[in-house]
């Protein structure tokens, strides 16, 4: 493939970044031209759209050339992103002057160049896994020094939620309409499980300024962050009769914390083998990398404030190293389209 053909294919891909065919073609051309990072940028952007870039290799009815390109894409991007994690840890250790071996041994299951067998039954984090971190479905509240102060603020937090609902809060389905996974079919685009996000994907939302007392109460919490910004904080509303199907969370380095604000009756969550009935104003902290599901069997809405805190077994240094690793990865992911455009501008 000539360089001009590759340039043309890359330009075409930018116009249709959800196309697996264009991603495989353009990425292969960039790889042949020695532009490995750009090839990975194209392949991962294409795979973000529909997940097919890496799956073509397993489709026996697909053309042999397409399957070969898919195998190349899968192996190359896994190798690149695995090295990116090691680079991030190297940077952190050089800056801090201390070793963080447990973080170095962490894997990113979807993109790691080796596969790790998860050590605990029903635990399968989707994004990041630290094998040497103790695994427990539920963490005791005594592990978190901020529990009492947050529970004491639950009345003020509930008042802010109800006030915001009365003046048109930005309530959205927790499961977006374009979610592809079959397990989410019943909740896809549905307000049966809805959310008011204060932070989402490590970005503050316009709703944040409506919740000053909630924000103040959360200052004491060691919230999981990316680039200094809390990963996720939201009010979760589960309507009467609704069921959240079994699923696994992103990483075992965090615990998901629930502060139940409105619990009308029979409302239950299962984490692994542990069953728990929410109690109003009482914190429940669990490792959502274990399979979990939830029910509202009452006749009214259940409302819980949800956020992510770091696993209590992590040292402060390890928490900082994990945040750095996530930040390095996210900054690279955010830079992909601009990297491609800058390359095209030089041609």
One Martini backbone bead per residue (centre of mass of N, CA, C, O) as a GRO file, in nm:
protein
  347
    1UNK     BB    1   0.095   0.038   0.024
    2UNK     BB    2   0.071   0.353  -0.024
    3UNK     BB    3   0.090   0.657   0.117
    4UNK     BB    4  -0.149   0.786  -0.036
    5UNK     BB    5  -0.352   0.568   0.036
    6UNK     BB    6  -0.334   0.604   0.339
    7UNK     BB    7  -0.420   0.897   0.354
    8UNK     BB    8  -0.698   0.851   0.228
    9UNK     BB    9  -0.800   0.646   0.443
   10UNK     BB   10  -0.772   0.829   0.690
   11UNK     BB   11  -0.966   1.046   0.594
   12UNK     BB   12  -1.208   0.856   0.566
   13UNK     BB   13  -1.216   0.764   0.860
   14UNK     BB   14  -1.277   1.047   0.995
   15UNK     BB   15  -1.571   1.042   0.858
   16UNK     BB   16  -1.590   0.710   0.968
   17UNK     BB   17  -1.513   0.592   1.283
   18UNK     BB   18  -1.725   0.329   1.285
   19UNK     BB   19  -1.551   0.182   1.073
   20UNK     BB   20  -1.395  -0.117   1.053
   21UNK     BB   21  -1.284  -0.125   0.766
   22UNK     BB   22  -1.132   0.150   0.773
   23UNK     BB   23  -0.960   0.092   1.023
   24UNK     BB   24  -0.806  -0.153   0.908
   25UNK     BB   25  -0.687  -0.015   0.662
   26UNK     BB   26  -0.551   0.237   0.786
   27UNK     BB   27  -0.386   0.092   1.007
   28UNK     BB   28  -0.219  -0.088   0.817
   29UNK     BB   29  -0.084   0.143   0.665
   30UNK     BB   30   0.056   0.274   0.909
   31UNK     BB   31   0.217   0.028   0.998
   32UNK     BB   32   0.379  -0.002   0.730
   33UNK     BB   33   0.492   0.308   0.776
   34UNK     BB   34   0.576   0.311   1.101
   35UNK     BB   35   0.288   0.409   1.252
   36UNK     BB   36   0.194   0.274   1.531
   37UNK     BB   37   0.039   0.482   1.702
   38UNK     BB   38  -0.160   0.559   1.477
   39UNK     BB   39  -0.275   0.280   1.434
   40UNK     BB   40  -0.388   0.253   1.721
   41UNK     BB   41  -0.571   0.496   1.707
   42UNK     BB   42  -0.752   0.387   1.483
   43UNK     BB   43  -0.832   0.111   1.600
   44UNK     BB   44  -0.958   0.219   1.869
   45UNK     BB   45  -1.165   0.406   1.746
   46UNK     BB   46  -1.310   0.186   1.584
   47UNK     BB   47  -1.372   0.002   1.833
   48UNK     BB   48  -1.546   0.201   1.994
   49UNK     BB   49  -1.797   0.199   1.805
   50UNK     BB   50  -1.835  -0.162   1.785
   51UNK     BB   51  -1.596  -0.392   1.837
   52UNK     BB   52  -1.500  -0.520   1.540
   53UNK     BB   53  -1.196  -0.500   1.489
   54UNK     BB   54  -1.123  -0.750   1.694
   55UNK     BB   55  -1.352  -0.967   1.584
   56UNK     BB   56  -1.288  -1.050   1.290
   57UNK     BB   57  -1.079  -1.283   1.350
   58UNK     BB   58  -1.338  -1.476   1.455
   59UNK     BB   59  -1.463  -1.464   1.163
   60UNK     BB   60  -1.495  -1.720   0.933
   61UNK     BB   61  -1.660  -1.539   0.706
   62UNK     BB   62  -1.435  -1.363   0.672
   63UNK     BB   63  -1.196  -1.231   0.517
   64UNK     BB   64  -0.868  -1.305   0.537
   65UNK     BB   65  -0.757  -1.013   0.534
   66UNK     BB   66  -0.933  -0.905   0.766
   67UNK     BB   67  -0.835  -1.107   0.982
   68UNK     BB   68  -0.539  -1.025   0.970
   69UNK     BB   69  -0.578  -0.728   1.051
   70UNK     BB   70  -0.714  -0.792   1.323
   71UNK     BB   71  -0.474  -0.938   1.450
   72UNK     BB   72  -0.282  -0.701   1.429
   73UNK     BB   73  -0.447  -0.501   1.593
   74UNK     BB   74  -0.468  -0.658   1.857
   75UNK     BB   75  -0.164  -0.702   1.916
   76UNK     BB   76  -0.066  -0.404   1.895
   77UNK     BB   77  -0.255  -0.259   2.099
   78UNK     BB   78  -0.183  -0.433   2.343
   79UNK     BB   79   0.117  -0.368   2.346
   80UNK     BB   80   0.096  -0.059   2.367
   81UNK     BB   81  -0.089  -0.039   2.629
   82UNK     BB   82   0.099  -0.197   2.812
   83UNK     BB   83   0.340  -0.001   2.785
   84UNK     BB   84   0.191   0.249   2.890
   85UNK     BB   85   0.172   0.150   3.178
   86UNK     BB   86   0.476   0.123   3.231
   87UNK     BB   87   0.541   0.419   3.177
   88UNK     BB   88   0.364   0.536   3.401
   89UNK     BB   89   0.514   0.393   3.634
   90UNK     BB   90   0.792   0.500   3.575
   91UNK     BB   91   0.721   0.797   3.615
   92UNK     BB   92   0.623   0.776   3.906
   93UNK     BB   93   0.882   0.658   4.033
   94UNK     BB   94   1.066   0.894   3.947
   95UNK     BB   95   0.901   1.119   4.101
   96UNK     BB   96   0.881   0.964   4.396
   97UNK     BB   97   1.109   0.738   4.468
   98UNK     BB   98   0.905   0.485   4.444
   99UNK     BB   99   0.766   0.175   4.470
  100UNK     BB  100   0.481   0.008   4.267
  101UNK     BB  101   0.430  -0.310   4.217
  102UNK     BB  102   0.123  -0.360   4.218
  103UNK     BB  103   0.071  -0.163   3.986
  104UNK     BB  104   0.259  -0.286   3.773
  105UNK     BB  105   0.088  -0.571   3.784
  106UNK     BB  106  -0.127  -0.455   3.641
  107UNK     BB  107  -0.428  -0.493   3.444
  108UNK     BB  108  -0.592  -0.469   3.114
  109UNK     BB  109  -0.812  -0.690   3.004
  110UNK     BB  110  -0.887  -0.569   2.710
  111UNK     BB  111  -0.544  -0.478   2.651
  112UNK     BB  112  -0.366  -0.709   2.722
  113UNK     BB  113  -0.085  -0.924   2.638
  114UNK     BB  114  -0.203  -1.075   2.887
  115UNK     BB  115  -0.370  -1.321   3.073
  116UNK     BB  116  -0.582  -1.312   3.358
  117UNK     BB  117  -0.666  -1.488   3.636
  118UNK     BB  118  -0.911  -1.467   3.838
  119UNK     BB  119  -0.918  -1.525   4.196
  120UNK     BB  120  -1.226  -1.460   4.226
  121UNK     BB  121  -1.532  -1.533   4.244
  122UNK     BB  122  -1.719  -1.311   4.038
  123UNK     BB  123  -1.451  -1.163   3.951
  124UNK     BB  124  -1.455  -0.900   3.671
  125UNK     BB  125  -1.286  -0.665   3.568
  126UNK     BB  126  -1.287  -0.456   3.282
  127UNK     BB  127  -1.019  -0.254   3.305
  128UNK     BB  128  -0.881  -0.299   3.609
  129UNK     BB  129  -0.618  -0.518   3.763
  130UNK     BB  130  -0.518  -0.625   4.096
  131UNK     BB  131  -0.406  -0.926   4.204
  132UNK     BB  132  -0.287  -0.833   4.512
  133UNK     BB  133  -0.573  -0.760   4.597
  134UNK     BB  134  -0.793  -0.784   4.820
  135UNK     BB  135  -1.094  -0.986   4.827
  136UNK     BB  136  -1.416  -0.820   4.872
  137UNK     BB  137  -1.743  -0.764   4.844
  138UNK     BB  138  -1.741  -0.624   5.135
  139UNK     BB  139  -1.698  -0.331   5.322
  140UNK     BB  140  -1.636  -0.194   5.608
  141UNK     BB  141  -1.707   0.108   5.751
  142UNK     BB  142  -1.440   0.111   5.932
  143UNK     BB  143  -1.247   0.167   5.672
  144UNK     BB  144  -1.393   0.463   5.686
  145UNK     BB  145  -1.357   0.785   5.825
  146UNK     BB  146  -1.625   0.931   5.665
  147UNK     BB  147  -1.901   0.802   5.737
  148UNK     BB  148  -2.029   0.972   5.967
  149UNK     BB  149  -2.033   1.251   5.819
  150UNK     BB  150  -2.207   1.157   5.578
  151UNK     BB  151  -2.452   1.054   5.730
  152UNK     BB  152  -2.509   1.333   5.869
  153UNK     BB  153  -2.565   1.464   5.562
  154UNK     BB  154  -2.819   1.322   5.435
  155UNK     BB  155  -3.046   1.530   5.472
  156UNK     BB  156  -2.919   1.755   5.293
  157UNK     BB  157  -2.892   1.583   5.040
  158UNK     BB  158  -3.192   1.516   5.007
  159UNK     BB  159  -3.291   1.805   4.983
  160UNK     BB  160  -3.137   1.868   4.722
  161UNK     BB  161  -3.265   1.656   4.549
  162UNK     BB  162  -3.566   1.741   4.581
  163UNK     BB  163  -3.526   2.031   4.484
  164UNK     BB  164  -3.416   1.961   4.201
  165UNK     BB  165  -3.665   1.796   4.106
  166UNK     BB  166  -3.861   2.055   4.132
  167UNK     BB  167  -3.660   2.219   3.893
  168UNK     BB  168  -3.541   2.034   3.666
  169UNK     BB  169  -3.360   1.797   3.643
  170UNK     BB  170  -3.097   1.605   3.493
  171UNK     BB  171  -3.255   1.329   3.380
  172UNK     BB  172  -3.110   1.007   3.304
  173UNK     BB  173  -3.030   0.738   3.166
  174UNK     BB  174  -2.796   0.516   3.267
  175UNK     BB  175  -2.864   0.362   3.004
  176UNK     BB  176  -2.792   0.407   2.705
  177UNK     BB  177  -2.935   0.378   2.395
  178UNK     BB  178  -2.640   0.276   2.253
  179UNK     BB  179  -2.632   0.019   2.396
  180UNK     BB  180  -2.535  -0.322   2.308
  181UNK     BB  181  -2.580  -0.500   2.536
  182UNK     BB  182  -2.814  -0.744   2.600
  183UNK     BB  183  -2.841  -0.709   2.919
  184UNK     BB  184  -2.965  -0.394   2.860
  185UNK     BB  185  -3.242  -0.398   2.712
  186UNK     BB  186  -3.451  -0.305   2.943
  187UNK     BB  187  -3.265  -0.021   3.011
  188UNK     BB  188  -3.239   0.104   2.744
  189UNK     BB  189  -3.330   0.434   2.770
  190UNK     BB  190  -3.436   0.413   3.067
  191UNK     BB  191  -3.607   0.549   3.366
  192UNK     BB  192  -3.594   0.312   3.568
  193UNK     BB  193  -3.282   0.395   3.538
  194UNK     BB  194  -3.156   0.682   3.687
  195UNK     BB  195  -2.966   1.004   3.658
  196UNK     BB  196  -2.766   1.242   3.849
  197UNK     BB  197  -2.490   1.408   3.746
  198UNK     BB  198  -2.187   1.552   3.876
  199UNK     BB  199  -2.004   1.314   3.777
  200UNK     BB  200  -1.851   1.214   3.452
  201UNK     BB  201  -1.582   1.088   3.330
  202UNK     BB  202  -1.408   1.307   3.482
  203UNK     BB  203  -1.659   1.522   3.480
  204UNK     BB  204  -1.820   1.797   3.521
  205UNK     BB  205  -2.143   1.906   3.566
  206UNK     BB  206  -2.399   2.138   3.566
  207UNK     BB  207  -2.525   2.013   3.840
  208UNK     BB  208  -2.317   2.073   4.068
  209UNK     BB  209  -2.413   2.370   4.160
  210UNK     BB  210  -2.684   2.245   4.306
  211UNK     BB  211  -2.468   2.079   4.524
  212UNK     BB  212  -2.304   2.206   4.780
  213UNK     BB  213  -2.350   2.008   5.023
  214UNK     BB  214  -2.258   1.755   4.883
  215UNK     BB  215  -1.974   1.853   4.814
  216UNK     BB  216  -1.888   1.910   5.104
  217UNK     BB  217  -1.928   1.617   5.215
  218UNK     BB  218  -1.712   1.493   4.996
  219UNK     BB  219  -1.434   1.611   5.091
  220UNK     BB  220  -1.364   1.366   5.296
  221UNK     BB  221  -1.338   1.192   5.048
  222UNK     BB  222  -1.157   0.937   4.869
  223UNK     BB  223  -1.184   0.994   4.566
  224UNK     BB  224  -1.188   0.878   4.265
  225UNK     BB  225  -0.945   0.970   4.008
  226UNK     BB  226  -0.884   1.187   3.714
  227UNK     BB  227  -0.685   1.439   3.701
  228UNK     BB  228  -0.836   1.530   3.990
  229UNK     BB  229  -1.116   1.405   3.905
  230UNK     BB  230  -1.394   1.274   3.966
  231UNK     BB  231  -1.532   1.008   3.824
  232UNK     BB  232  -1.811   0.948   4.013
  233UNK     BB  233  -2.128   1.125   4.070
  234UNK     BB  234  -2.461   1.006   4.177
  235UNK     BB  235  -2.805   0.984   4.133
  236UNK     BB  236  -3.001   0.693   4.201
  237UNK     BB  237  -3.292   0.577   4.024
  238UNK     BB  238  -3.535   0.326   4.123
  239UNK     BB  239  -3.803   0.195   4.019
  240UNK     BB  240  -4.074   0.039   4.058
  241UNK     BB  241  -3.990  -0.300   3.974
  242UNK     BB  242  -3.698  -0.281   3.921
  243UNK     BB  243  -3.406  -0.424   3.737
  244UNK     BB  244  -3.066  -0.494   3.779
  245UNK     BB  245  -2.853  -0.662   3.615
  246UNK     BB  246  -2.597  -0.852   3.586
  247UNK     BB  247  -2.268  -0.710   3.671
  248UNK     BB  248  -1.955  -0.543   3.607
  249UNK     BB  249  -1.704  -0.355   3.688
  250UNK     BB  250  -1.392  -0.192   3.632
  251UNK     BB  251  -1.248  -0.215   3.934
  252UNK     BB  252  -1.055  -0.327   4.231
  253UNK     BB  253  -0.948  -0.026   4.334
  254UNK     BB  254  -1.250   0.012   4.404
  255UNK     BB  255  -1.532   0.148   4.570
  256UNK     BB  256  -1.871   0.133   4.605
  257UNK     BB  257  -2.089   0.395   4.721
  258UNK     BB  258  -2.379   0.399   4.934
  259UNK     BB  259  -2.635   0.655   4.993
  260UNK     BB  260  -2.931   0.621   5.127
  261UNK     BB  261  -3.229   0.834   5.087
  262UNK     BB  262  -3.457   0.637   4.948
  263UNK     BB  263  -3.645   0.372   5.125
  264UNK     BB  264  -3.958   0.219   5.084
  265UNK     BB  265  -3.849  -0.102   5.106
  266UNK     BB  266  -3.798  -0.364   4.898
  267UNK     BB  267  -3.446  -0.325   4.875
  268UNK     BB  268  -3.192  -0.491   4.672
  269UNK     BB  269  -2.853  -0.629   4.687
  270UNK     BB  270  -2.610  -0.806   4.491
  271UNK     BB  271  -2.277  -0.933   4.592
  272UNK     BB  272  -2.229  -1.199   4.470
  273UNK     BB  273  -2.334  -1.363   4.774
  274UNK     BB  274  -2.436  -1.086   4.877
  275UNK     BB  275  -2.705  -0.965   5.073
  276UNK     BB  276  -2.876  -0.633   5.060
  277UNK     BB  277  -3.045  -0.396   5.256
  278UNK     BB  278  -3.130  -0.096   5.240
  279UNK     BB  279  -3.048   0.188   5.456
  280UNK     BB  280  -3.131   0.472   5.559
  281UNK     BB  281  -2.833   0.656   5.595
  282UNK     BB  282  -2.655   0.388   5.517
  283UNK     BB  283  -2.365   0.275   5.440
  284UNK     BB  284  -2.253   0.106   5.128
  285UNK     BB  285  -1.964  -0.101   5.061
  286UNK     BB  286  -1.831  -0.216   4.738
  287UNK     BB  287  -1.715  -0.451   4.497
  288UNK     BB  288  -1.797  -0.409   4.153
  289UNK     BB  289  -1.621  -0.647   4.025
  290UNK     BB  290  -1.844  -0.793   4.122
  291UNK     BB  291  -2.114  -0.940   4.078
  292UNK     BB  292  -2.420  -0.744   4.025
  293UNK     BB  293  -2.751  -0.663   4.167
  294UNK     BB  294  -3.093  -0.510   4.150
  295UNK     BB  295  -3.389  -0.418   4.356
  296UNK     BB  296  -3.740  -0.295   4.331
  297UNK     BB  297  -4.022  -0.416   4.529
  298UNK     BB  298  -4.170  -0.169   4.548
  299UNK     BB  299  -4.402   0.135   4.515
  300UNK     BB  300  -4.129   0.310   4.494
  301UNK     BB  301  -3.870   0.505   4.488
  302UNK     BB  302  -3.519   0.467   4.471
  303UNK     BB  303  -3.248   0.652   4.644
  304UNK     BB  304  -2.894   0.698   4.555
  305UNK     BB  305  -2.578   0.778   4.647
  306UNK     BB  306  -2.297   0.764   4.415
  307UNK     BB  307  -1.954   0.647   4.462
  308UNK     BB  308  -1.588   0.652   4.442
  309UNK     BB  309  -1.344   0.469   4.620
  310UNK     BB  310  -1.075   0.354   4.757
  311UNK     BB  311  -0.916   0.095   4.843
  312UNK     BB  312  -0.815   0.029   5.172
  313UNK     BB  313  -0.533  -0.127   5.094
  314UNK     BB  314  -0.428   0.124   4.979
  315UNK     BB  315  -0.193   0.333   4.939
  316UNK     BB  316  -0.125   0.650   4.873
  317UNK     BB  317   0.082   0.586   4.653
  318UNK     BB  318  -0.099   0.392   4.491
  319UNK     BB  319  -0.322   0.592   4.430
  320UNK     BB  320  -0.143   0.785   4.269
  321UNK     BB  321  -0.051   0.576   4.059
  322UNK     BB  322  -0.328   0.507   3.945
  323UNK     BB  323  -0.405   0.789   3.858
  324UNK     BB  324  -0.169   0.819   3.663
  325UNK     BB  325  -0.237   0.580   3.478
  326UNK     BB  326  -0.518   0.682   3.396
  327UNK     BB  327  -0.428   0.957   3.288
  328UNK     BB  328  -0.238   0.863   3.065
  329UNK     BB  329  -0.447   0.702   2.912
  330UNK     BB  330  -0.663   0.926   2.872
  331UNK     BB  331  -0.485   1.128   2.722
  332UNK     BB  332  -0.434   0.946   2.484
  333UNK     BB  333  -0.724   0.897   2.399
  334UNK     BB  334  -0.789   1.209   2.362
  335UNK     BB  335  -0.545   1.243   2.130
  336UNK     BB  336  -0.598   1.075   1.868
  337UNK     BB  337  -0.726   1.262   1.658
  338UNK     BB  338  -0.499   1.478   1.667
  339UNK     BB  339  -0.268   1.298   1.577
  340UNK     BB  340  -0.387   1.243   1.297
  341UNK     BB  341  -0.416   1.536   1.200
  342UNK     BB  342  -0.119   1.614   1.229
  343UNK     BB  343  -0.012   1.410   1.026
  344UNK     BB  344  -0.174   1.510   0.781
  345UNK     BB  345  -0.056   1.806   0.787
  346UNK     BB  346   0.244   1.691   0.708
  347UNK     BB  347   0.152   1.568   0.407
   0.00000   0.00000   0.00000
